[in-house]
Amino acid sequence: MKKQRLVMRTVVLLLLLAAVGYTIYANFFTEKTEIKVGATAPDFELTDLNGNTHRLSDYRGKGVFLNFWGTWCKPCEREMPFINEQYKAYKKQGVEVLAVNVGEPKLSVQKFVDRFGLTFPVVIDREDQVMNAYEIDPLPTTFLIDKNGKIQAIITGTMTEEKVKQYMESIKP
């Protein structure tokens, strides 16, 4: 009985040490990309509602309107029709919209997309990796990325249709 308890305590202690070691490693020895205007946008790969893979780096040469959103987010809901309308106008001019949902179920996201008739790619960040890499807080947050993959602006909060148009114009290649 005492041996069994000793083994369990040893295992728990080793697990705790491993967790502390990993935390120290992750915080001090891994390279972190600073998210700021002028920096290169971190690359990522996510799947859309149709099963197609989208990699940010595949959009090089185009302006990218990268929008992080949630179905429960009222400001996101207000700006989506504006983004969709401007996307229709700017797609032919080399501007792409990539809407990153923050880890919600596919069915919820699909209902939202159908309700608003969204025509741009909508991807789901199931494990919040992209959201964390881009340090997203609050929603909605939009990154304007130029044709070279550099962040030109970071917008938090709701945008009007006029602002969406201005922003898309600013990243036109």
GROMACS .gro file of N, CA and C in nm:
model
  519
    1MET      N    1   0.081  -0.119   0.000
    1MET     CA    2   0.000   0.000   0.000
    1MET      C    3   0.086   0.127   0.000
    2LYS      N    4   0.191   0.130   0.086
    2LYS     CA    5   0.279   0.245   0.091
    2LYS      C    6   0.358   0.262  -0.038
    3LYS      N    7   0.398   0.150  -0.098
    3LYS     CA    8   0.473   0.156  -0.224
    3LYS      C    9   0.385   0.214  -0.335
    4GLN      N   10   0.261   0.176  -0.335
    4GLN     CA   11   0.167   0.222  -0.438
    4GLN      C   12   0.147   0.375  -0.424
    5ARG      N   13   0.134   0.422  -0.301
    5ARG     CA   14   0.119   0.564  -0.276
    5ARG      C   15   0.244   0.641  -0.318
    6LEU      N   16   0.360   0.585  -0.290
    6LEU     CA   17   0.487   0.646  -0.329
    6LEU      C   18   0.498   0.658  -0.480
    7VAL      N   19   0.458   0.554  -0.550
    7VAL     CA   20   0.462   0.555  -0.696
    7VAL      C   21   0.368   0.663  -0.750
    8MET      N   22   0.247   0.671  -0.696
    8MET     CA   23   0.149   0.771  -0.740
    8MET      C   24   0.200   0.913  -0.715
    9ARG      N   25   0.258   0.935  -0.599
    9ARG     CA   26   0.311   1.067  -0.567
    9ARG      C   27   0.427   1.103  -0.660
   10THR      N   28   0.510   1.007  -0.689
   10THR     CA   29   0.622   1.029  -0.780
   10THR      C   30   0.572   1.065  -0.920
   11VAL      N   31   0.473   0.993  -0.967
   11VAL     CA   32   0.415   1.021  -1.100
   11VAL      C   33   0.356   1.162  -1.104
   12VAL      N   34   0.279   1.198  -1.002
   12VAL     CA   35   0.218   1.331  -0.996
   12VAL      C   36   0.327   1.439  -0.993
   13LEU      N   37   0.432   1.417  -0.915
   13LEU     CA   38   0.542   1.512  -0.906
   13LEU      C   39   0.611   1.528  -1.042
   14LEU      N   40   0.635   1.417  -1.110
   14LEU     CA   41   0.698   1.423  -1.242
   14LEU      C   42   0.610   1.499  -1.342
   15LEU      N   43   0.480   1.476  -1.338
   15LEU     CA   44   0.389   1.548  -1.427
   15LEU      C   45   0.392   1.698  -1.399
   16LEU      N   46   0.394   1.735  -1.272
   16LEU     CA   47   0.401   1.876  -1.237
   16LEU      C   48   0.532   1.939  -1.285
   17LEU      N   49   0.642   1.868  -1.267
   17LEU     CA   50   0.772   1.918  -1.313
   17LEU      C   51   0.774   1.933  -1.465
   18ALA      N   52   0.716   1.837  -1.535
   18ALA     CA   53   0.708   1.845  -1.681
   18ALA      C   54   0.627   1.967  -1.724
   19ALA      N   55   0.515   1.994  -1.657
   19ALA     CA   56   0.431   2.109  -1.689
   19ALA      C   57   0.506   2.240  -1.665
   20VAL      N   58   0.575   2.248  -1.554
   20VAL     CA   59   0.652   2.369  -1.523
   20VAL      C   60   0.765   2.386  -1.625
   21GLY      N   61   0.832   2.279  -1.658
   21GLY     CA   62   0.940   2.284  -1.758
   21GLY      C   63   0.888   2.332  -1.893
   22TYR      N   64   0.775   2.280  -1.936
   22TYR     CA   65   0.717   2.321  -2.064
   22TYR      C   66   0.679   2.469  -2.061
   23THR      N   67   0.621   2.514  -1.951
   23THR     CA   68   0.580   2.654  -1.939
   23THR      C   69   0.700   2.747  -1.950
   24ILE      N   70   0.807   2.712  -1.883
   24ILE     CA   71   0.930   2.792  -1.890
   24ILE      C   72   0.984   2.792  -2.033
   25TYR      N   73   0.989   2.677  -2.095
   25TYR     CA   74   1.037   2.666  -2.233
   25TYR      C   75   0.952   2.751  -2.326
   26ALA      N   76   0.819   2.737  -2.318
   26ALA     CA   77   0.728   2.808  -2.409
   26ALA      C   78   0.737   2.959  -2.393
   27ASN      N   79   0.761   3.005  -2.271
   27ASN     CA   80   0.765   3.149  -2.247
   27ASN      C   81   0.900   3.214  -2.277
   28PHE      N   82   1.008   3.138  -2.268
   28PHE     CA   83   1.139   3.200  -2.282
   28PHE      C   84   1.219   3.155  -2.405
   29PHE      N   85   1.188   3.039  -2.458
   29PHE     CA   86   1.274   2.986  -2.563
   29PHE      C   87   1.206   2.966  -2.698
   30THR      N   88   1.079   2.998  -2.710
   30THR     CA   89   1.014   2.986  -2.840
   30THR      C   90   1.002   3.125  -2.901
   31GLU      N   91   1.013   3.128  -3.032
   31GLU     CA   92   1.007   3.255  -3.103
   31GLU      C   93   0.862   3.300  -3.114
   32LYS      N   94   0.837   3.425  -3.077
   32LYS     CA   95   0.703   3.480  -3.089
   32LYS      C   96   0.705   3.592  -3.190
   33THR      N   97   0.608   3.592  -3.278
   33THR     CA   98   0.596   3.698  -3.377
   33THR      C   99   0.519   3.812  -3.314
   34GLU      N  100   0.575   3.930  -3.322
   34GLU     CA  101   0.505   4.045  -3.266
   34GLU      C  102   0.400   4.090  -3.366
   35ILE      N  103   0.279   4.106  -3.319
   35ILE     CA  104   0.168   4.147  -3.404
   35ILE      C  105   0.155   4.298  -3.395
   36LYS      N  106   0.200   4.365  -3.499
   36LYS     CA  107   0.191   4.511  -3.502
   36LYS      C  108   0.191   4.557  -3.647
   37VAL      N  109   0.149   4.679  -3.667
   37VAL     CA  110   0.148   4.737  -3.801
   37VAL      C  111   0.291   4.739  -3.855
   38GLY      N  112   0.307   4.693  -3.978
   38GLY     CA  113   0.439   4.688  -4.042
   38GLY      C  114   0.504   4.551  -4.034
   39ALA      N  115   0.456   4.466  -3.942
   39ALA     CA  116   0.512   4.331  -3.928
   39ALA      C  117   0.450   4.239  -4.034
   40THR      N  118   0.519   4.130  -4.061
   40THR     CA  119   0.462   4.029  -4.150
   40THR      C  120   0.354   3.953  -4.075
   41ALA      N  121   0.240   3.936  -4.140
   41ALA     CA  122   0.129   3.865  -4.078
   41ALA      C  123   0.166   3.718  -4.063
   42PRO      N  124   0.143   3.659  -3.945
   42PRO     CA  125   0.175   3.516  -3.926
   42PRO      C  126   0.095   3.429  -4.022
   43ASP      N  127   0.163   3.335  -4.084
   43ASP     CA  128   0.096   3.245  -4.178
   43ASP      C  129   0.015   3.142  -4.099
   44PHE      N  130  -0.089   3.095  -4.161
   44PHE     CA  131  -0.172   2.990  -4.101
   44PHE      C  132  -0.244   2.914  -4.211
   45GLU      N  133  -0.299   2.802  -4.173
   45GLU     CA  134  -0.376   2.720  -4.266
   45GLU      C  135  -0.502   2.672  -4.193
   46LEU      N  136  -0.619   2.707  -4.250
   46LEU     CA  137  -0.746   2.667  -4.193
   46LEU      C  138  -0.838   2.617  -4.304
   47THR      N  139  -0.941   2.542  -4.265
   47THR     CA  140  -1.034   2.483  -4.361
   47THR      C  141  -1.166   2.559  -4.357
   48ASP      N  142  -1.222   2.581  -4.477
   48ASP     CA  143  -1.350   2.651  -4.484
   48ASP      C  144  -1.468   2.554  -4.471
   49LEU      N  145  -1.587   2.605  -4.482
   49LEU     CA  146  -1.708   2.526  -4.462
   49LEU      C  147  -1.729   2.420  -4.571
   50ASN      N  148  -1.661   2.439  -4.684
   50ASN     CA  149  -1.672   2.342  -4.795
   50ASN      C  150  -1.558   2.241  -4.795
   51GLY      N  151  -1.471   2.248  -4.696
   51GLY     CA  152  -1.360   2.154  -4.687
   51GLY      C  153  -1.235   2.199  -4.760
   52ASN      N  154  -1.234   2.321  -4.816
   52ASN     CA  155  -1.117   2.373  -4.886
   52ASN      C  156  -1.019   2.435  -4.787
   53THR      N  157  -0.891   2.413  -4.812
   53THR     CA  158  -0.787   2.466  -4.724
   53THR      C  159  -0.745   2.605  -4.772
   54HIS      N  160  -0.732   2.696  -4.677
   54HIS     CA  161  -0.687   2.832  -4.707
   54HIS      C  162  -0.563   2.860  -4.624
   55ARG      N  163  -0.456   2.896  -4.693
   55ARG     CA  164  -0.329   2.933  -4.629
   55ARG      C  165  -0.309   3.082  -4.658
   56LEU      N  166  -0.282   3.160  -4.556
   56LEU     CA  167  -0.266   3.304  -4.575
   56LEU      C  168  -0.161   3.335  -4.682
   57SER      N  169  -0.051   3.263  -4.679
   57SER     CA  170   0.057   3.290  -4.775
   57SER      C  171   0.016   3.267  -4.921
   58ASP      N  172  -0.090   3.189  -4.944
   58ASP     CA  173  -0.140   3.168  -5.080
   58ASP      C  174  -0.203   3.295  -5.137
   59TYR      N  175  -0.232   3.391  -5.052
   59TYR     CA  176  -0.294   3.516  -5.095
   59TYR      C  177  -0.193   3.626  -5.124
   60ARG      N  178  -0.063   3.592  -5.120
   60ARG     CA  179   0.040   3.693  -5.152
   60ARG      C  180   0.013   3.749  -5.290
   61GLY      N  181   0.037   3.877  -5.306
   61GLY     CA  182   0.008   3.944  -5.432
   61GLY      C  183  -0.130   4.009  -5.431
   62LYS      N  184  -0.210   3.980  -5.329
   62LYS     CA  185  -0.343   4.039  -5.315
   62LYS      C  186  -0.351   4.109  -5.179
   63GLY      N  187  -0.443   4.202  -5.168
   63GLY     CA  188  -0.472   4.261  -5.038
   63GLY      C  189  -0.564   4.165  -4.964
   64VAL      N  190  -0.542   4.148  -4.835
   64VAL     CA  191  -0.624   4.056  -4.757
   64VAL      C  192  -0.691   4.133  -4.642
   65PHE      N  193  -0.823   4.118  -4.636
   65PHE     CA  194  -0.906   4.175  -4.531
   65PHE      C  195  -0.936   4.059  -4.437
   66LEU      N  196  -0.854   4.044  -4.333
   66LEU     CA  197  -0.861   3.929  -4.242
   66LEU      C  198  -0.946   3.966  -4.122
   67ASN      N  199  -1.065   3.906  -4.113
   67ASN     CA  200  -1.162   3.943  -4.010
   67ASN      C  201  -1.186   3.827  -3.914
   68PHE      N  202  -1.168   3.853  -3.784
   68PHE     CA  203  -1.196   3.755  -3.679
   68PHE      C  204  -1.332   3.788  -3.619
   69TRP      N  205  -1.418   3.686  -3.606
   69TRP     CA  206  -1.556   3.711  -3.566
   69TRP      C  207  -1.618   3.590  -3.497
   70GLY      N  208  -1.738   3.611  -3.441
   70GLY     CA  209  -1.816   3.503  -3.380
   70GLY      C  210  -1.963   3.522  -3.411
   71THR      N  211  -2.039   3.413  -3.417
   71THR     CA  212  -2.181   3.421  -3.449
   71THR      C  213  -2.260   3.492  -3.339
   72TRP      N  214  -2.211   3.488  -3.217
   72TRP     CA  215  -2.279   3.547  -3.101
   72TRP      C  216  -2.247   3.695  -3.086
   73CYS      N  217  -2.154   3.744  -3.164
   73CYS     CA  218  -2.102   3.881  -3.153
   73CYS      C  219  -2.190   3.977  -3.234
   74LYS      N  220  -2.265   4.062  -3.164
   74LYS     CA  221  -2.357   4.157  -3.231
   74LYS      C  222  -2.282   4.256  -3.321
   75PRO      N  223  -2.169   4.314  -3.279
   75PRO     CA  224  -2.096   4.402  -3.371
   75PRO      C  225  -2.050   4.328  -3.499
   76CYS      N  226  -2.013   4.200  -3.483
   76CYS     CA  227  -1.972   4.120  -3.600
   76CYS      C  228  -2.091   4.105  -3.695
   77GLU      N  229  -2.205   4.079  -3.637
   77GLU     CA  230  -2.328   4.060  -3.714
   77GLU      C  231  -2.362   4.188  -3.793
   78ARG      N  232  -2.342   4.303  -3.732
   78ARG     CA  233  -2.373   4.430  -3.799
   78ARG      C  234  -2.280   4.457  -3.917
   79GLU      N  235  -2.151   4.421  -3.904
   79GLU     CA  236  -2.057   4.457  -4.010
   79GLU      C  237  -2.048   4.355  -4.124
   80MET      N  238  -2.093   4.232  -4.102
   80MET     CA  239  -2.080   4.129  -4.205
   80MET      C  240  -2.147   4.165  -4.338
   81PRO      N  241  -2.270   4.220  -4.339
   81PRO     CA  242  -2.329   4.259  -4.467
   81PRO      C  243  -2.246   4.366  -4.540
   82PHE      N  244  -2.185   4.458  -4.464
   82PHE     CA  245  -2.101   4.561  -4.526
   82PHE      C  246  -1.977   4.498  -4.590
   83ILE      N  247  -1.916   4.406  -4.517
   83ILE     CA  248  -1.796   4.338  -4.569
   83ILE      C  249  -1.832   4.261  -4.695
   84ASN      N  250  -1.947   4.192  -4.692
   84ASN     CA  251  -1.990   4.113  -4.807
   84ASN      C  252  -2.014   4.201  -4.930
   85GLU      N  253  -2.081   4.314  -4.911
   85GLU     CA  254  -2.109   4.404  -5.025
   85GLU      C  255  -1.980   4.460  -5.084
   86GLN      N  256  -1.890   4.502  -4.999
   86GLN     CA  257  -1.764   4.559  -5.050
   86GLN      C  258  -1.675   4.451  -5.112
   87TYR      N  259  -1.683   4.330  -5.060
   87TYR     CA  260  -1.607   4.219  -5.118
   87TYR      C  261  -1.647   4.199  -5.263
   88LYS      N  262  -1.776   4.206  -5.290
   88LYS     CA  263  -1.825   4.187  -5.428
   88LYS      C  264  -1.762   4.290  -5.521
   89ALA      N  265  -1.743   4.412  -5.473
   89ALA     CA  266  -1.684   4.519  -5.556
   89ALA      C  267  -1.532   4.507  -5.566
   90TYR      N  268  -1.466   4.470  -5.457
   90TYR     CA  269  -1.319   4.473  -5.453
   90TYR      C  270  -1.253   4.340  -5.491
   91LYS      N  271  -1.327   4.232  -5.497
   91LYS     CA  272  -1.268   4.102  -5.534
   91LYS      C  273  -1.201   4.111  -5.671
   92LYS      N  274  -1.267   4.176  -5.763
   92LYS     CA  275  -1.213   4.190  -5.900
   92LYS      C  276  -1.091   4.281  -5.904
   93GLN      N  277  -1.070   4.356  -5.795
   93GLN     CA  278  -0.958   4.450  -5.790
   93GLN      C  279  -0.842   4.396  -5.707
   94GLY      N  280  -0.848   4.266  -5.673
   94GLY     CA  281  -0.735   4.203  -5.604
   94GLY      C  282  -0.742   4.205  -5.453
   95VAL      N  283  -0.860   4.228  -5.396
   95VAL     CA  284  -0.875   4.225  -5.250
   95VAL      C  285  -0.954   4.100  -5.212
   96GLU      N  286  -0.901   4.023  -5.119
   96GLU     CA  287  -0.968   3.902  -5.071
   96GLU      C  288  -1.010   3.922  -4.926
   97VAL      N  289  -1.124   3.864  -4.893
   97VAL     CA  290  -1.170   3.863  -4.754
   97VAL      C  291  -1.154   3.721  -4.703
   98LEU      N  292  -1.099   3.709  -4.586
   98LEU     CA  293  -1.088   3.579  -4.519
   98LEU      C  294  -1.144   3.600  -4.378
   99ALA      N  295  -1.261   3.538  -4.353
   99ALA     CA  296  -1.328   3.555  -4.224
   99ALA      C  297  -1.298   3.434  -4.137
  100VAL      N  298  -1.235   3.458  -4.023
  100VAL     CA  299  -1.195   3.352  -3.932
  100VAL      C  300  -1.291   3.348  -3.814
  101ASN      N  301  -1.370   3.241  -3.809
  101ASN     CA  302  -1.460   3.222  -3.695
  101ASN      C  303  -1.378   3.164  -3.580
  102VAL      N  304  -1.410   3.207  -3.459
  102VAL     CA  305  -1.330   3.171  -3.343
  102VAL      C  306  -1.379   3.044  -3.274
  103GLY      N  307  -1.370   2.932  -3.345
  103GLY     CA  308  -1.388   2.800  -3.285
  103GLY      C  309  -1.528   2.754  -3.255
  104GLU      N  310  -1.625   2.803  -3.328
  104GLU     CA  311  -1.763   2.759  -3.305
  104GLU      C  312  -1.796   2.636  -3.388
  105PRO      N  313  -1.906   2.567  -3.356
  105PRO     CA  314  -1.945   2.449  -3.433
  105PRO      C  315  -1.979   2.486  -3.579
  106LYS      N  316  -1.946   2.396  -3.668
  106LYS     CA  317  -1.966   2.419  -3.811
  106LYS      C  318  -2.112   2.454  -3.842
  107LEU      N  319  -2.206   2.387  -3.778
  107LEU     CA  320  -2.348   2.411  -3.803
  107LEU      C  321  -2.387   2.555  -3.769
  108SER      N  322  -2.340   2.607  -3.658
  108SER     CA  323  -2.370   2.746  -3.618
  108SER      C  324  -2.313   2.844  -3.720
  109VAL      N  325  -2.190   2.818  -3.762
  109VAL     CA  326  -2.124   2.906  -3.858
  109VAL      C  327  -2.197   2.900  -3.992
  110GLN      N  328  -2.234   2.781  -4.036
  110GLN     CA  329  -2.303   2.765  -4.164
  110GLN      C  330  -2.438   2.838  -4.164
  111LYS      N  331  -2.511   2.830  -4.053
  111LYS     CA  332  -2.639   2.901  -4.042
  111LYS      C  333  -2.618   3.052  -4.054
  112PHE      N  334  -2.515   3.102  -3.989
  112PHE     CA  335  -2.483   3.245  -3.995
  112PHE      C  336  -2.449   3.285  -4.138
  113VAL      N  337  -2.365   3.207  -4.203
  113VAL     CA  338  -2.323   3.236  -4.342
  113VAL      C  339  -2.445   3.235  -4.434
  114ASP      N  340  -2.531   3.137  -4.418
  114ASP     CA  341  -2.652   3.128  -4.501
  114ASP      C  342  -2.745   3.246  -4.475
  115ARG      N  343  -2.761   3.282  -4.349
  115ARG     CA  344  -2.852   3.391  -4.312
  115ARG      C  345  -2.812   3.523  -4.376
  116PHE      N  346  -2.680   3.547  -4.385
  116PHE     CA  347  -2.632   3.672  -4.442
  116PHE      C  348  -2.589   3.659  -4.588
  117GLY      N  349  -2.594   3.538  -4.644
  117GLY     CA  350  -2.557   3.518  -4.784
  117GLY      C  351  -2.413   3.555  -4.813
  118LEU      N  352  -2.324   3.521  -4.722
  118LEU     CA  353  -2.182   3.559  -4.736
  118LEU      C  354  -2.119   3.485  -4.853
  119THR      N  355  -2.043   3.558  -4.933
  119THR     CA  356  -1.983   3.501  -5.054
  119THR      C  357  -1.832   3.485  -5.045
  120PHE      N  358  -1.772   3.531  -4.937
  120PHE     CA  359  -1.627   3.518  -4.920
  120PHE      C  360  -1.595   3.394  -4.836
  121PRO      N  361  -1.469   3.349  -4.840
  121PRO     CA  362  -1.432   3.230  -4.762
  121PRO      C  363  -1.445   3.252  -4.611
  122VAL      N  364  -1.510   3.157  -4.546
  122VAL     CA  365  -1.525   3.158  -4.400
  122VAL      C  366  -1.457   3.032  -4.347
  123VAL      N  367  -1.358   3.051  -4.263
  123VAL     CA  368  -1.283   2.938  -4.206
  123VAL      C  369  -1.307   2.935  -4.055
  124ILE      N  370  -1.288   2.818  -3.996
  124ILE     CA  371  -1.310   2.804  -3.851
  124ILE      C  372  -1.177   2.769  -3.784
  125ASP      N  373  -1.142   2.849  -3.685
  125ASP     CA  374  -1.021   2.828  -3.605
  125ASP      C  375  -1.061   2.740  -3.486
  126ARG      N  376  -1.072   2.610  -3.509
  126ARG     CA  377  -1.128   2.517  -3.411
  126ARG      C  378  -1.053   2.514  -3.278
  127GLU      N  379  -0.923   2.531  -3.281
  127GLU     CA  380  -0.844   2.521  -3.158
  127GLU      C  381  -0.789   2.657  -3.113
  128ASP      N  382  -0.840   2.764  -3.171
  128ASP     CA  383  -0.801   2.902  -3.135
  128ASP      C  384  -0.653   2.931  -3.155
  129GLN      N  385  -0.586   2.852  -3.237
  129GLN     CA  386  -0.443   2.875  -3.258
  129GLN      C  387  -0.416   3.005  -3.333
  130VAL      N  388  -0.497   3.030  -3.437
  130VAL     CA  389  -0.477   3.152  -3.515
  130VAL      C  390  -0.519   3.273  -3.432
  131MET      N  391  -0.629   3.259  -3.362
  131MET     CA  392  -0.675   3.367  -3.274
  131MET      C  393  -0.567   3.403  -3.172
  132ASN      N  394  -0.503   3.305  -3.114
  132ASN     CA  395  -0.397   3.329  -3.017
  132ASN      C  396  -0.273   3.387  -3.083
  133ALA      N  397  -0.238   3.338  -3.202
  133ALA     CA  398  -0.121   3.389  -3.273
  133ALA      C  399  -0.137   3.537  -3.307
  134TYR      N  400  -0.260   3.577  -3.338
  134TYR     CA  401  -0.288   3.716  -3.372
  134TYR      C  402  -0.329   3.800  -3.250
  135GLU      N  403  -0.329   3.737  -3.132
  135GLU     CA  404  -0.360   3.806  -3.006
  135GLU      C  405  -0.494   3.880  -3.015
  136ILE      N  406  -0.598   3.808  -3.056
  136ILE     CA  407  -0.729   3.868  -3.079
  136ILE      C  408  -0.802   3.893  -2.947
  137ASP      N  409  -0.839   4.019  -2.928
  137ASP     CA  410  -0.924   4.061  -2.817
  137ASP      C  411  -0.949   4.209  -2.839
  138PRO      N  412  -1.064   4.254  -2.861
  138PRO     CA  413  -1.195   4.188  -2.860
  138PRO      C  414  -1.236   4.145  -3.001
  139LEU      N  415  -1.359   4.098  -3.013
  139LEU     CA  416  -1.420   4.071  -3.143
  139LEU      C  417  -1.516   4.185  -3.173
  140PRO      N  418  -1.530   4.222  -3.298
  140PRO     CA  419  -1.451   4.179  -3.413
  140PRO      C  420  -1.317   4.251  -3.417
  141THR      N  421  -1.220   4.185  -3.476
  141THR     CA  422  -1.090   4.245  -3.504
  141THR      C  423  -1.055   4.214  -3.649
  142THR      N  424  -1.009   4.315  -3.720
  142THR     CA  425  -0.975   4.300  -3.861
  142THR      C  426  -0.832   4.346  -3.885
  143PHE      N  427  -0.760   4.266  -3.962
  143PHE     CA  428  -0.624   4.300  -4.004
  143PHE      C  429  -0.626   4.332  -4.152
  144LEU      N  430  -0.568   4.444  -4.187
  144LEU     CA  431  -0.552   4.480  -4.328
  144LEU      C  432  -0.411   4.441  -4.368
  145ILE      N  433  -0.401   4.348  -4.462
  145ILE     CA  434  -0.271   4.293  -4.501
  145ILE      C  435  -0.246   4.326  -4.648
  146ASP      N  436  -0.131   4.383  -4.676
  146ASP     CA  437  -0.101   4.424  -4.814
  146ASP      C  438  -0.054   4.306  -4.899
  147LYS      N  439  -0.027   4.334  -5.025
  147LYS     CA  440   0.009   4.229  -5.121
  147LYS      C  441   0.140   4.159  -5.085
  148ASN      N  442   0.223   4.220  -4.998
  148ASN     CA  443   0.349   4.160  -4.955
  148ASN      C  444   0.338   4.085  -4.823
  149GLY      N  445   0.215   4.077  -4.769
  149GLY     CA  446   0.194   4.005  -4.644
  149GLY      C  447   0.222   4.087  -4.519
  150LYS      N  448   0.236   4.218  -4.534
  150LYS     CA  449   0.262   4.306  -4.420
  150LYS      C  450   0.130   4.362  -4.366
  151ILE      N  451   0.121   4.370  -4.233
  151ILE     CA  452   0.003   4.426  -4.168
  151ILE      C  453   0.005   4.577  -4.185
  152GLN      N  454  -0.100   4.630  -4.248
  152GLN     CA  455  -0.110   4.775  -4.271
  152GLN      C  456  -0.192   4.845  -4.163
  153ALA      N  457  -0.287   4.772  -4.104
  153ALA     CA  458  -0.370   4.831  -3.998
  153ALA      C  459  -0.437   4.719  -3.920
  154ILE      N  460  -0.470   4.749  -3.794
  154ILE     CA  461  -0.545   4.657  -3.708
  154ILE      C  462  -0.665   4.736  -3.657
  155ILE      N  463  -0.784   4.685  -3.690
  155ILE     CA  464  -0.907   4.754  -3.653
  155ILE      C  465  -0.984   4.668  -3.553
  156THR      N  466  -1.019   4.724  -3.439
  156THR     CA  467  -1.102   4.653  -3.342
  156THR      C  468  -1.236   4.724  -3.336
  157GLY      N  469  -1.342   4.645  -3.321
  157GLY     CA  470  -1.475   4.702  -3.312
  157GLY      C  471  -1.545   4.703  -3.447
  158THR      N  472  -1.670   4.747  -3.442
  158THR     CA  473  -1.756   4.748  -3.561
  158THR      C  474  -1.712   4.852  -3.662
  159MET      N  475  -1.725   4.818  -3.790
  159MET     CA  476  -1.695   4.910  -3.898
  159MET      C  477  -1.823   4.946  -3.971
  160THR      N  478  -1.832   5.068  -4.018
  160THR     CA  479  -1.943   5.109  -4.105
  160THR      C  480  -1.912   5.063  -4.247
  161GLU      N  481  -2.009   5.068  -4.335
  161GLU     CA  482  -1.983   5.028  -4.474
  161GLU      C  483  -1.882   5.121  -4.539
  162GLU      N  484  -1.888   5.250  -4.506
  162GLU     CA  485  -1.793   5.346  -4.561
  162GLU      C  486  -1.650   5.312  -4.516
  163LYS      N  487  -1.634   5.277  -4.389
  163LYS     CA  488  -1.502   5.240  -4.339
  163LYS      C  489  -1.451   5.112  -4.406
  164VAL      N  490  -1.539   5.013  -4.422
  164VAL     CA  491  -1.499   4.888  -4.489
  164VAL      C  492  -1.450   4.920  -4.630
  165LYS      N  493  -1.522   5.007  -4.700
  165LYS     CA  494  -1.483   5.047  -4.835
  165LYS      C  495  -1.347   5.115  -4.834
  166GLN      N  496  -1.328   5.207  -4.741
  166GLN     CA  497  -1.199   5.278  -4.728
  166GLN      C  498  -1.085   5.179  -4.703
  167TYR      N  499  -1.108   5.085  -4.612
  167TYR     CA  500  -1.003   4.989  -4.578
  167TYR      C  501  -0.969   4.899  -4.695
  168MET      N  502  -1.071   4.854  -4.767
  168MET     CA  503  -1.045   4.767  -4.883
  168MET      C  504  -0.970   4.845  -4.991
  169GLU      N  505  -1.007   4.970  -5.008
  169GLU     CA  506  -0.937   5.055  -5.105
  169GLU      C  507  -0.789   5.068  -5.068
  170SER      N  508  -0.762   5.079  -4.938
  170SER     CA  509  -0.625   5.100  -4.892
  170SER      C  510  -0.534   4.979  -4.912
  171ILE      N  511  -0.591   4.858  -4.926
  171ILE     CA  512  -0.505   4.739  -4.944
  171ILE      C  513  -0.513   4.683  -5.086
  172LYS      N  514  -0.577   4.757  -5.174
  172LYS     CA  515  -0.586   4.717  -5.313
  172LYS      C  516  -0.444   4.711  -5.371
  173PRO      N  517  -0.408   4.601  -5.437
  173PRO     CA  518  -0.270   4.592  -5.491
  173PRO      C  519  -0.246   4.688  -5.607
   0.00000   0.00000   0.00000
